[in-house]
Coordinates of C-alpha atoms in Angstrom, one line a residue:
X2 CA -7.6 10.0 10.0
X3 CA -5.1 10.8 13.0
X4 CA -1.7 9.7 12.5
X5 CA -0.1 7.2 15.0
X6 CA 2.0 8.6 17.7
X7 CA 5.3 9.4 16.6
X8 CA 8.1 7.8 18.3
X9 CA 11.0 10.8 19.8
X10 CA 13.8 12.1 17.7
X11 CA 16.3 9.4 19.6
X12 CA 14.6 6.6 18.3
X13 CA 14.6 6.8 14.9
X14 CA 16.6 4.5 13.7
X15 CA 17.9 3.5 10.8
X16 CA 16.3 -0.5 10.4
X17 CA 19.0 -3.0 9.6
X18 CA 19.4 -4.4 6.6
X19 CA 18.1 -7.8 5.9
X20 CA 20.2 -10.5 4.6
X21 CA 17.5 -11.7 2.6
X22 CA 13.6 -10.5 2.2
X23 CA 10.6 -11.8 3.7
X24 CA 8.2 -13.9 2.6
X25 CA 5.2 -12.6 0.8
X26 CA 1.8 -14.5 0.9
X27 CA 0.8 -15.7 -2.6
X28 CA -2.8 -16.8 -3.7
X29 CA -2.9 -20.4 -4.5
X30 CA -0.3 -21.7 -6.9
X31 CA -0.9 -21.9 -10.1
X32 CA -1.1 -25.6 -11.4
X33 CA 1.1 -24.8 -14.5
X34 CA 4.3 -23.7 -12.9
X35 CA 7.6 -23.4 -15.2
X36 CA 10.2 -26.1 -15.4
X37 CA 12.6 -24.5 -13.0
X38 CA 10.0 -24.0 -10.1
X39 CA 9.6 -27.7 -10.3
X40 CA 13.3 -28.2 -10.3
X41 CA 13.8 -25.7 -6.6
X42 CA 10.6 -27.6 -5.3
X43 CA 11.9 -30.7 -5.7
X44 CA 15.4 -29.7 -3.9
X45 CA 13.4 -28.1 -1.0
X46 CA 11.1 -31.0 -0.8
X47 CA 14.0 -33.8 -0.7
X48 CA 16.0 -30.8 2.3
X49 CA 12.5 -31.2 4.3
X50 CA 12.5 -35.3 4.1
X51 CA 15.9 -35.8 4.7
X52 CA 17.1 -33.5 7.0
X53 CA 18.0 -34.3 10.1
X54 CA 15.1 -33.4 13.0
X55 CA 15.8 -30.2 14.6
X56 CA 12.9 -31.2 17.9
X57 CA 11.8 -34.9 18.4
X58 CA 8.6 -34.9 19.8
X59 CA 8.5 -36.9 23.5
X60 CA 4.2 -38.0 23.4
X61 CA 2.7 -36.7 20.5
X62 CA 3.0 -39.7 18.3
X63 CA 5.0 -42.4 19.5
X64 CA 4.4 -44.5 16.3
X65 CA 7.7 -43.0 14.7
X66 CA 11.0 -44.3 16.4
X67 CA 13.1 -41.7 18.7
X68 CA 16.2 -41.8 16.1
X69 CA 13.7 -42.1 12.7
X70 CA 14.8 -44.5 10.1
X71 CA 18.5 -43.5 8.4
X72 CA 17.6 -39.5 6.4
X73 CA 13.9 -39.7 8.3
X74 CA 13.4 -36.5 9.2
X75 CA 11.0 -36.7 12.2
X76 CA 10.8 -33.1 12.9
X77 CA 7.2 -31.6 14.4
X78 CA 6.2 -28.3 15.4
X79 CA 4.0 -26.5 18.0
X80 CA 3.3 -23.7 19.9
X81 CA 4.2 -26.0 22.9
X82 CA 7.7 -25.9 21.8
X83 CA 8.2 -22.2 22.6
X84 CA 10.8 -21.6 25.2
X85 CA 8.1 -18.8 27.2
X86 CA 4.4 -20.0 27.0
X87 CA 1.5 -18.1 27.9
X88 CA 1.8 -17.0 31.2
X89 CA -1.9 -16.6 32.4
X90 CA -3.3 -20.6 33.6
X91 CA -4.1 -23.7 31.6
X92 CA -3.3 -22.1 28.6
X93 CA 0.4 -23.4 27.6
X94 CA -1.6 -24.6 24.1
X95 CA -2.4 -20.9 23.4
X96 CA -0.5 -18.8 20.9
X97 CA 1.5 -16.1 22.7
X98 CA 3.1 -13.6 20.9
X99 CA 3.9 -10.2 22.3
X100 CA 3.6 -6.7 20.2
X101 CA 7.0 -6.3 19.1
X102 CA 7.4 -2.2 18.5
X103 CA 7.4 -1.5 22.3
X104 CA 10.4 -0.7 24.0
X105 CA 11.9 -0.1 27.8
X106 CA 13.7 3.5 28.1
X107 CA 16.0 4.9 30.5
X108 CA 13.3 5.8 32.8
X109 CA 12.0 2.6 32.9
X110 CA 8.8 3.3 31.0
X111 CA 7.1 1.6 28.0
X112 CA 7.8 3.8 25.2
X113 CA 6.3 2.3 21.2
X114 CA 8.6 2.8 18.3
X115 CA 7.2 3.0 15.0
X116 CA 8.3 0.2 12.7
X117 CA 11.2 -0.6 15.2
X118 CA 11.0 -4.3 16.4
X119 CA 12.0 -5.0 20.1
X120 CA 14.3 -8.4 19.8
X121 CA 13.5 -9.3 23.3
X122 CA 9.4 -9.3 22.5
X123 CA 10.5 -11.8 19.9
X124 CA 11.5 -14.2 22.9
X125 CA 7.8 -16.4 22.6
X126 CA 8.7 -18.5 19.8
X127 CA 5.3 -19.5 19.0
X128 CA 4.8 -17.6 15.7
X129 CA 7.9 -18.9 14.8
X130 CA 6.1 -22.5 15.2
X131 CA 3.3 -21.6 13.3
X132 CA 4.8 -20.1 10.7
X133 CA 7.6 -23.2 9.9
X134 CA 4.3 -25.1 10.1
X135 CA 2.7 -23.6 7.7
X136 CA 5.5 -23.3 5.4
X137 CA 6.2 -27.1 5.1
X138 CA 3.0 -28.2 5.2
X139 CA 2.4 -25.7 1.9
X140 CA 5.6 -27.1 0.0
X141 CA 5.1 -30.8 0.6
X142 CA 1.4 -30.7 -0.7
X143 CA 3.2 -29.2 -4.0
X144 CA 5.8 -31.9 -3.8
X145 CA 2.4 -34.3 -3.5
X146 CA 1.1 -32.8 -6.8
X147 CA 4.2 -31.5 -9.3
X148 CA 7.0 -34.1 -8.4
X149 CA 7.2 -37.3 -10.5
X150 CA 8.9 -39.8 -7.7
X151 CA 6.0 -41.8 -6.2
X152 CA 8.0 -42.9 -3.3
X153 CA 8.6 -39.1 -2.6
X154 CA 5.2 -38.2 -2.8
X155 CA 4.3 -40.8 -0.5
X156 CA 7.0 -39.6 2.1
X157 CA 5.1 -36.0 1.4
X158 CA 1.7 -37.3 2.3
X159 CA 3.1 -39.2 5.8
X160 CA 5.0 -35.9 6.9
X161 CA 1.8 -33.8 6.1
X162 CA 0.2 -36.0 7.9
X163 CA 2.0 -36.1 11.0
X164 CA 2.6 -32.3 11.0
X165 CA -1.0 -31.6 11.2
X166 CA -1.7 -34.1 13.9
X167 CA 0.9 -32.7 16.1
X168 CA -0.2 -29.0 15.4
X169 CA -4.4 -29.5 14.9
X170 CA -5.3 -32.2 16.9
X171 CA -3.1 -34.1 19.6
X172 CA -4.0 -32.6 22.9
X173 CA -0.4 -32.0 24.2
X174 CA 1.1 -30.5 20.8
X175 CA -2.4 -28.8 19.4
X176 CA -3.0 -25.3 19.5
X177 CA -5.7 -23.8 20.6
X178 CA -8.1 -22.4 17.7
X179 CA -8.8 -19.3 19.9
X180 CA -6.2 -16.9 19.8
X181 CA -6.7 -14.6 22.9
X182 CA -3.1 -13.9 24.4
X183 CA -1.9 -13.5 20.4
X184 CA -0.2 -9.7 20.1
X185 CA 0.1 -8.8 24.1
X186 CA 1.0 -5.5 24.9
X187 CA 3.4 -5.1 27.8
X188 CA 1.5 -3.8 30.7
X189 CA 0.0 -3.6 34.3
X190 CA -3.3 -5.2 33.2
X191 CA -4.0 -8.7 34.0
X192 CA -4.5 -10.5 32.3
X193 CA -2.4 -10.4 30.0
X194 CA -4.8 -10.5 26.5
X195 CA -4.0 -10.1 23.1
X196 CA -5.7 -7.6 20.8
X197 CA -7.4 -7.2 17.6
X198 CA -4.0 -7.4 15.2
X199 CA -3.8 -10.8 16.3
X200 CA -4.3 -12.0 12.9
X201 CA -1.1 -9.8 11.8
X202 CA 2.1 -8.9 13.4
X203 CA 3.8 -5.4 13.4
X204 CA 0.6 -3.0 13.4
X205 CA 0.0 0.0 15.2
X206 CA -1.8 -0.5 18.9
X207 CA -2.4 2.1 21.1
X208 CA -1.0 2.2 24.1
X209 CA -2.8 1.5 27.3
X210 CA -3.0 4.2 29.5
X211 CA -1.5 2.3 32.7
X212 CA 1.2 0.5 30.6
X213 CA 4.2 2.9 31.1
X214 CA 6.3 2.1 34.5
X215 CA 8.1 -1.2 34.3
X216 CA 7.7 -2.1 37.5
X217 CA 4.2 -2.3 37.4
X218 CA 3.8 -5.5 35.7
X219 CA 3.0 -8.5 38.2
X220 CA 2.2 -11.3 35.7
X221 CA 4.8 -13.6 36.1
X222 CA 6.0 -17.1 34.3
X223 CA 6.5 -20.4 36.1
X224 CA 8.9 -22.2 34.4
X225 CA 11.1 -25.5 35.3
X226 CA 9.8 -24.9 39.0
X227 CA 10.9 -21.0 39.2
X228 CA 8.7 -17.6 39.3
X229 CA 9.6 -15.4 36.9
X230 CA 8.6 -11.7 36.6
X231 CA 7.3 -10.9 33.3
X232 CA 9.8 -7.9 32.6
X233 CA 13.0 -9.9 34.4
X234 CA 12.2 -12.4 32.0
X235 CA 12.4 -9.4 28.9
X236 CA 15.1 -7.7 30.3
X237 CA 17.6 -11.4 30.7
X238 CA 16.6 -11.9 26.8
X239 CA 19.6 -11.3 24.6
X240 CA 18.8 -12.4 20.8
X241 CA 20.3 -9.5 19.2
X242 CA 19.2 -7.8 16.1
X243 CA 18.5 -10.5 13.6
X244 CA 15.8 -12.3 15.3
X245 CA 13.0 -13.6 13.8
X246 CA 10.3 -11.4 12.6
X247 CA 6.9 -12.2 14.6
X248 CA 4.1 -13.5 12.2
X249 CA 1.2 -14.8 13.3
X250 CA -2.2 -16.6 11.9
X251 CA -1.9 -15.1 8.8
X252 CA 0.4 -17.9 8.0
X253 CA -2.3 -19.9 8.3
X254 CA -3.4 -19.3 4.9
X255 CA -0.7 -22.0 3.2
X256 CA -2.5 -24.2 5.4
X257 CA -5.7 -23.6 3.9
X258 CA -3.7 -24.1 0.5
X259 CA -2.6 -26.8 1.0
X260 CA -5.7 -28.9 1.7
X261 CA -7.1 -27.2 -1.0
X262 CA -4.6 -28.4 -3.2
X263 CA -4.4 -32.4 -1.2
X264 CA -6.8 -33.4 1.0
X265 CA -8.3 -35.8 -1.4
X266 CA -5.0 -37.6 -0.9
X267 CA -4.8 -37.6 2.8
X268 CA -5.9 -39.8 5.5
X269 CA -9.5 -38.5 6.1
X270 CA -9.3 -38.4 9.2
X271 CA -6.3 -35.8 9.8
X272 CA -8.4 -33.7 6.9
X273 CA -11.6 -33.7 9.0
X274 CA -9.6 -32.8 12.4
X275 CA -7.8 -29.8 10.5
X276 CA -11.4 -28.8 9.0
X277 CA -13.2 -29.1 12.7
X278 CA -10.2 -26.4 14.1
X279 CA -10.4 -24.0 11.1
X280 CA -13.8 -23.8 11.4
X281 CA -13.7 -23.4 15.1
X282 CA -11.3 -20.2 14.2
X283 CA -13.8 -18.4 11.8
X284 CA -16.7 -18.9 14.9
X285 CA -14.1 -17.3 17.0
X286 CA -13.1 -14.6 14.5
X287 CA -17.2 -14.0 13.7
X288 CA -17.9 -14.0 17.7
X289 CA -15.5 -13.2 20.1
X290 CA -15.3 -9.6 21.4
X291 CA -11.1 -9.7 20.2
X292 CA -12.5 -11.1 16.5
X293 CA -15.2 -8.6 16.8
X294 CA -13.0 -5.4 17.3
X295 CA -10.8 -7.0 14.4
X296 CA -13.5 -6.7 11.6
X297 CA -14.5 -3.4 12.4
X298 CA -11.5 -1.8 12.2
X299 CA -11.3 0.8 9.5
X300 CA -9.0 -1.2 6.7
X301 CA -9.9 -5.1 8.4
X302 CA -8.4 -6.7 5.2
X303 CA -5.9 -9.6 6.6
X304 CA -9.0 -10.3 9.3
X305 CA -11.3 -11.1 5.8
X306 CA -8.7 -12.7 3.8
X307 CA -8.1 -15.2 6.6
X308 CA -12.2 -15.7 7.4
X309 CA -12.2 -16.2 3.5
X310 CA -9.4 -18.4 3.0
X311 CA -10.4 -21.0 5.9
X312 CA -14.2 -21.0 4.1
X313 CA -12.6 -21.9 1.1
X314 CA -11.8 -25.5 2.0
X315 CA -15.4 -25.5 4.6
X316 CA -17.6 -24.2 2.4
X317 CA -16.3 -22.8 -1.0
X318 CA -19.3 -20.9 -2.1
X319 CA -19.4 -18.9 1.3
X320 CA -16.2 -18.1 0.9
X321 CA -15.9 -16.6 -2.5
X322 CA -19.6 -14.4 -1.9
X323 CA -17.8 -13.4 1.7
X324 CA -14.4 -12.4 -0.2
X325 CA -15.9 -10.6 -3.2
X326 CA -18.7 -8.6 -0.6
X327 CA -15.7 -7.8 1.8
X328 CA -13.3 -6.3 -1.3
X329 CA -16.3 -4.9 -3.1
X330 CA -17.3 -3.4 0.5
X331 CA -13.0 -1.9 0.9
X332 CA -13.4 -0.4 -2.6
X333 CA -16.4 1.4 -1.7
X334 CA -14.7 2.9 0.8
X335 CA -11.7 3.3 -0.2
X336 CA -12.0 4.1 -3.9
X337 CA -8.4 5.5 -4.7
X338 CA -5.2 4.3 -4.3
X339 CA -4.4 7.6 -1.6
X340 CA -7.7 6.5 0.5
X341 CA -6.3 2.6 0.6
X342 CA -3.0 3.5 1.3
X343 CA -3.1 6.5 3.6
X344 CA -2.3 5.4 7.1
X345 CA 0.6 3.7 6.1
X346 CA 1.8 7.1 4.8
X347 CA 1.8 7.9 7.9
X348 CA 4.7 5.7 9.4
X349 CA 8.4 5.8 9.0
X350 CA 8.9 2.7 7.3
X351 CA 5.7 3.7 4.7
X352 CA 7.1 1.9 2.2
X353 CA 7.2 -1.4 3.8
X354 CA 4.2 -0.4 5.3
X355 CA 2.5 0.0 1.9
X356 CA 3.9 -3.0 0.4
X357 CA 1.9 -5.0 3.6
X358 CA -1.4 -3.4 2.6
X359 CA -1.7 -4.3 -0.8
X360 CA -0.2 -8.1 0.2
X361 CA -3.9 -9.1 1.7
X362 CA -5.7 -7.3 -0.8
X363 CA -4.3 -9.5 -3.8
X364 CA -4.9 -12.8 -1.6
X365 CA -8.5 -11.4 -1.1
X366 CA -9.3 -10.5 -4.7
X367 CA -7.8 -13.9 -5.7
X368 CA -10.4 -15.5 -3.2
X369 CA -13.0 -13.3 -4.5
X370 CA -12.6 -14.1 -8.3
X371 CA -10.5 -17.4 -9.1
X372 CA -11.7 -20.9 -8.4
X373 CA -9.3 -23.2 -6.8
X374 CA -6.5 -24.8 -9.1
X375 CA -7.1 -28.2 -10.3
X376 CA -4.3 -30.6 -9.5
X377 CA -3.0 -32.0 -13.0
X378 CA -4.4 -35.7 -11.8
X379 CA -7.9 -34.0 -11.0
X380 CA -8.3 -31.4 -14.2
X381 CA -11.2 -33.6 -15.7
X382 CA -13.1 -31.8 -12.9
X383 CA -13.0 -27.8 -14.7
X384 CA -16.6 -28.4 -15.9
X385 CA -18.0 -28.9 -12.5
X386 CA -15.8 -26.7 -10.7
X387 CA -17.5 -23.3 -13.4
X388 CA -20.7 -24.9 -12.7
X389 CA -20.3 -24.6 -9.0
X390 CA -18.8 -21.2 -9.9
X391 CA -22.1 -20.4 -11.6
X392 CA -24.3 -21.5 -8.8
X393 CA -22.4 -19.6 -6.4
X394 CA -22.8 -16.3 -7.9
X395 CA -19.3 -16.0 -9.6
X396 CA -18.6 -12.0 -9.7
X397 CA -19.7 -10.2 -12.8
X398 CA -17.4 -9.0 -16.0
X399 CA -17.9 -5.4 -14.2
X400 CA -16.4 -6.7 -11.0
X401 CA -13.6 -8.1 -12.1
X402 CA -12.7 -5.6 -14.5
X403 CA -13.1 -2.7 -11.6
X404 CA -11.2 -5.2 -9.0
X405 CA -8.2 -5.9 -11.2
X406 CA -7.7 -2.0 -12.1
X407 CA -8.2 -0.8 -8.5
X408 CA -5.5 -2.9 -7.8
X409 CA -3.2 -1.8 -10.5
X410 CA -3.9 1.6 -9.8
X411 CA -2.8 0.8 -5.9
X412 CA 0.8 -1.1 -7.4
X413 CA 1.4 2.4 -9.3
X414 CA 0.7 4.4 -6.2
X415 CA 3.1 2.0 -4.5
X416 CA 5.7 2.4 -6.7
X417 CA 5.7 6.1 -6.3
X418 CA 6.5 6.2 -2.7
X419 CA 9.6 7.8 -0.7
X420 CA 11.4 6.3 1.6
X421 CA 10.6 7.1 5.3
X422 CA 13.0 7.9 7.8
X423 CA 14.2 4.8 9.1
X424 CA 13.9 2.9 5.9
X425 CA 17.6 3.8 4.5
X426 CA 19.1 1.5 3.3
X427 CA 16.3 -1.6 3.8
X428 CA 14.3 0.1 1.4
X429 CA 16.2 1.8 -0.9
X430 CA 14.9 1.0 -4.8
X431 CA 16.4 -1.8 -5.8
X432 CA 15.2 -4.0 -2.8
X433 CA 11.1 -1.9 -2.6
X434 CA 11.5 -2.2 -6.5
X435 CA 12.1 -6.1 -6.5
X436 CA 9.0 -6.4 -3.9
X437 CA 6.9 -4.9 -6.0
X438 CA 8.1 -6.8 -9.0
X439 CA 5.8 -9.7 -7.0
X440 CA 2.7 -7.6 -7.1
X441 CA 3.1 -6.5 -10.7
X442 CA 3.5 -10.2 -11.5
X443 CA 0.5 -11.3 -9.5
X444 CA -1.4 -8.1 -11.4
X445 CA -0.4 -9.5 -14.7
X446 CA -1.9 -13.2 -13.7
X447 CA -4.9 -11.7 -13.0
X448 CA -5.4 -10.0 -15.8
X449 CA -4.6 -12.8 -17.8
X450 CA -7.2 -15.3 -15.9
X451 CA -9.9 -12.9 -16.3
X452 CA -11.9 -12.0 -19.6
X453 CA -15.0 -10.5 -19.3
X454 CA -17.4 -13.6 -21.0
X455 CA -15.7 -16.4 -19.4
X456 CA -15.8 -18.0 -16.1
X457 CA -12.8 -16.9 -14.0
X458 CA -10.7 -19.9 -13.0
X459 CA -7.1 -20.5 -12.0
X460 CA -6.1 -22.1 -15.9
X461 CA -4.0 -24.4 -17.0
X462 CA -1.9 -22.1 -19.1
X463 CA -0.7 -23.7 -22.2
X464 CA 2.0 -21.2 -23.5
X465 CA 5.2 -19.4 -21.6
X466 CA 3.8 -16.6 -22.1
X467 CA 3.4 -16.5 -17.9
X468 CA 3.9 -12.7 -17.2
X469 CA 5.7 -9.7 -16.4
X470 CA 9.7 -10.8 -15.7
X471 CA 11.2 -9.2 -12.6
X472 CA 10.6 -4.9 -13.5
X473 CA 12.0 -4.5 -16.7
X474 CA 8.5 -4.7 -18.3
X475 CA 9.4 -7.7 -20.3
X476 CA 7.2 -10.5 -21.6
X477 CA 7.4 -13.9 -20.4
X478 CA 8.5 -14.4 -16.3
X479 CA 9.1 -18.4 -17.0
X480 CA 11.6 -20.5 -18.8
X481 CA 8.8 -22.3 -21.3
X482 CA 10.9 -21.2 -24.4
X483 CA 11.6 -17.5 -23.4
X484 CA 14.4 -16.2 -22.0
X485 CA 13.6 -13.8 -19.5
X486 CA 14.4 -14.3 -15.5
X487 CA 13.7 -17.1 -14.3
X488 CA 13.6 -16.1 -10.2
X489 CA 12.4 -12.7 -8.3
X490 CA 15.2 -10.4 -8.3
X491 CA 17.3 -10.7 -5.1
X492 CA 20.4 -9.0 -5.8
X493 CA 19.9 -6.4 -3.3
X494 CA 20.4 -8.5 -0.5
X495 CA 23.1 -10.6 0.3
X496 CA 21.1 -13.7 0.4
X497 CA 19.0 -13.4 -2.2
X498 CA 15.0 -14.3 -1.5
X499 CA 15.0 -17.7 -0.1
X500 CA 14.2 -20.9 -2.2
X501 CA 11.2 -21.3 -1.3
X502 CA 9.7 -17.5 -3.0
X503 CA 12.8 -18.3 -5.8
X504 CA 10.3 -21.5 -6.5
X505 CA 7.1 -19.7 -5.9
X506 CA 8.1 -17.3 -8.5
X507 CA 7.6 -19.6 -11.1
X508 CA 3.7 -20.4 -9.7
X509 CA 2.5 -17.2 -10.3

């Protein structure tokens, strides 16, 4: 395996330090979360309802008044929103998103810098769109299941609603389910196209050989009645080091999760529109020549987990015999932790690099061996949930015992790894260490929900016996009667994780 080019002396930066950390995708929630995840939902759910709208939609529903109703938060999102849209024609609902490691140097030529994000690709706010989506939508469908207020749960249901109207299916706000101009590469090549790491943001593409000399590029925007060169627009951005990471239809996942979790409690309607576009995305993924060049890379694992995880609400059975044959499939291939892990020795930010390989392959193995999580007002339903299981071809006692130790033997591997060169001080190991504590926690939930003679579902656990606490190899990561933390450890950073992972903590 050849390494990825290697970005000059010059450029290798230290990466700034975060104020807080990322979030990590998590498989669906557990339906048994602890009393103090329930407690920070219920905050974040109430901050979502009552806040005051940041963006008031002018078309895309006019049933809801301008101003809202006093603490009605009206707040929508779409790809439409973005201050730069897609530049090539007729496709202002696309989602545009440049690479973000390439860079302008003195001589005026593209030059890519590994695990250095350009703030001025960050300038298409799209991603940004998706991913606040995504985010709310996931955290109200809890609110809709674990909170006690009936009036709030209502509110919950309305805003899902409307969110997924104005995203999925309203002409002027929707985006499109194809994702062509998703992870653009700066260059003389029209037009301008995405590339197969559109389902992820901040992996390694080669450069095109043309792409160097700025003034080469002749795609230009037309916005508010100007013409707008492509690179003038770059070169005018000024959003300084903090802006947001890029992520892109990955996020889509919490979607997925969150019908999972409520779309019996949704208009029907909404459900089936947000159905007909995910499944339009997975044709897409299976057919076009972008989704095609995605699968067959060498480690394809977010393109599988996000195939799997939009089956899962289309056609469950599909997706678990998809997610098992694709992870079964890695393993084979990859059989150690050194094989799975290799490429992202490679890079100068390895660990975070490492940390965002194993991320898909614990959504995937959840996929692959858990049933969905009952809703407390829907557990009668466990019996014909196992027998679907059954009938679907749930994975054997060997494959769940040789998944869940592959994967512990990748978290080890993970643990052990150096810093790269630009990763002092974001990664020094008391912030990797606390990242990892999420994967060791996930390990342990797997472990727990899978016994060799028993169907493997997502259980309602009946103890607090929940899991490893945050790296000190204690029992017990809730607050049911034990005293161990209660939250991931964020001391490292000066905010802290944000409340929404402090909440998902306790749904592992």
């Amino acid at each position: 395996m050849s390494p990825p080019p290697t970005s000059s002396l010059a450029t290798l930066a230290p990466l700034p330090l975060q104020r807080q950390p990322l979030e990590i995708l998590l498989p669906l929630p557990s339906s048994n979360p602890t009393h103090h995840a329930i407690e920070l939902l219920q905050d974040l759910v109430l901050q979502i309802l009552n806040s005051p709208s940041t963006r008031r939609n002018s078309e895309a529903d006019e049933s809801t008044p301008r101003g809202g109703a006093k603490g009605y938060n009206d707040q929508i999102f779409s790809v439409t929103f973005s201050p730069v849209l897609c530049p090539e024609p007729g496709t202002k609902n696309d989602l545009f998103v440049l690479s973000p490691h390439w860079w302008r140097t003195v001589s005026g030529e593209w030059e890519w810098r590994d695990g250095q994000r350009n703030p001025e690709c960050a300038r298409p706010q799209g991603q940004i769109q998706l991913q606040d989506m995504a985010k709310t939508v996931h955290t109200l469908a809890l609110g809709v299941i674990h909170l006690q207020d009936d009036d709030v749960k209502v509110q919950c249901r309305k805003k899902i609603e409307r969110i997924l109207r104005a995203f999925f299916m309203t002409p002027e706000t929707r985006m499109n389910p194809e994702v062509w101009s998703a992870q653009c590469t700066p260059s003389a090549h029209e037009p301008l196209r995405g590339n197969a790491q559109f389902v992820v943001a901040g992996t390694h593409v080669k450069p095109h050989a043309n792409s160097s000399h700025l003034s080469d590029v002749s795609v230009c925007w037309c916005q508010g009645g100007h013409s707008l060169n492509l690179l003038d627009v770059l070169i005018s951005f000024n959003l300084g080091s903090n802006s947001p990471g890029l992520k892109q239809i990955r996020y889509l996942i919490l979607v997925d999760q969150a019908l999972l979790l409520v779309q019996e409690q949704l208009d029907q309607e909404v459900v089936s529109g947000v159905k007909n576009w995910l499944d339009k995305q997975v044709e897409w993924m299976r057919t076009s020549p972008q989704g095609i060049e995605a699968r067959q890379r060498t480690k394809p694992t977010w393109y599988h987990v996000i195939v799997a995880s939009h089956l899962s609400g289309l056609r469950p059975a599909e997706a678990r015999e998809y997610a098992l044959d694709s992870l079964k499939a890695h393993i084979a291939r990859n059989p150690t932790p050194f094989s799975v892990l290799e490429e992202s020795m490679h890079h100068h930010n390895r660990r975070h690099r490492c940390l965002f390989t194993i991320e898909p392959l614990f959504l995937l193995a959840s996929l692959a061996l858990q049933l969905p999580a009952p809703s407390p007002s829907h557990a009668g339903e466990n019996e014909q949930n196992e027998i679907e299981a059954s009938e679907a071809g749930q994975p054997t006692a060997e494959d769940s015992q040789q998944i869940v130790s592959w994967l512990a033997e990748c978290v080890a591997f993970v643990r052990g790894v150096v810093k790269g060169p630009i990763e002092t001080p974001r990664e020094d190991d008391q912030r990797f260490f606390a990242k990892i504590d999420w994967f060791e926690r996930l390990l342990d939930s797997l472990r727990k929900d899978h016994t060799p003679k028993t169907v493997h579902t997502v259980k309602q656990a009946e103890g607090d016996d929940r899991g490893v606490g945050a790296g000190d190899g204690s029992e017990d990561g809730s607050t049911q009667g034990g005293s161990a933390k209660q939250e991931p450890d964020g001391c490292g950073w000066e905010d802290g994780w944000d409340q929404r992972m402090r909440m998902l903590w306790g749904f592992v």
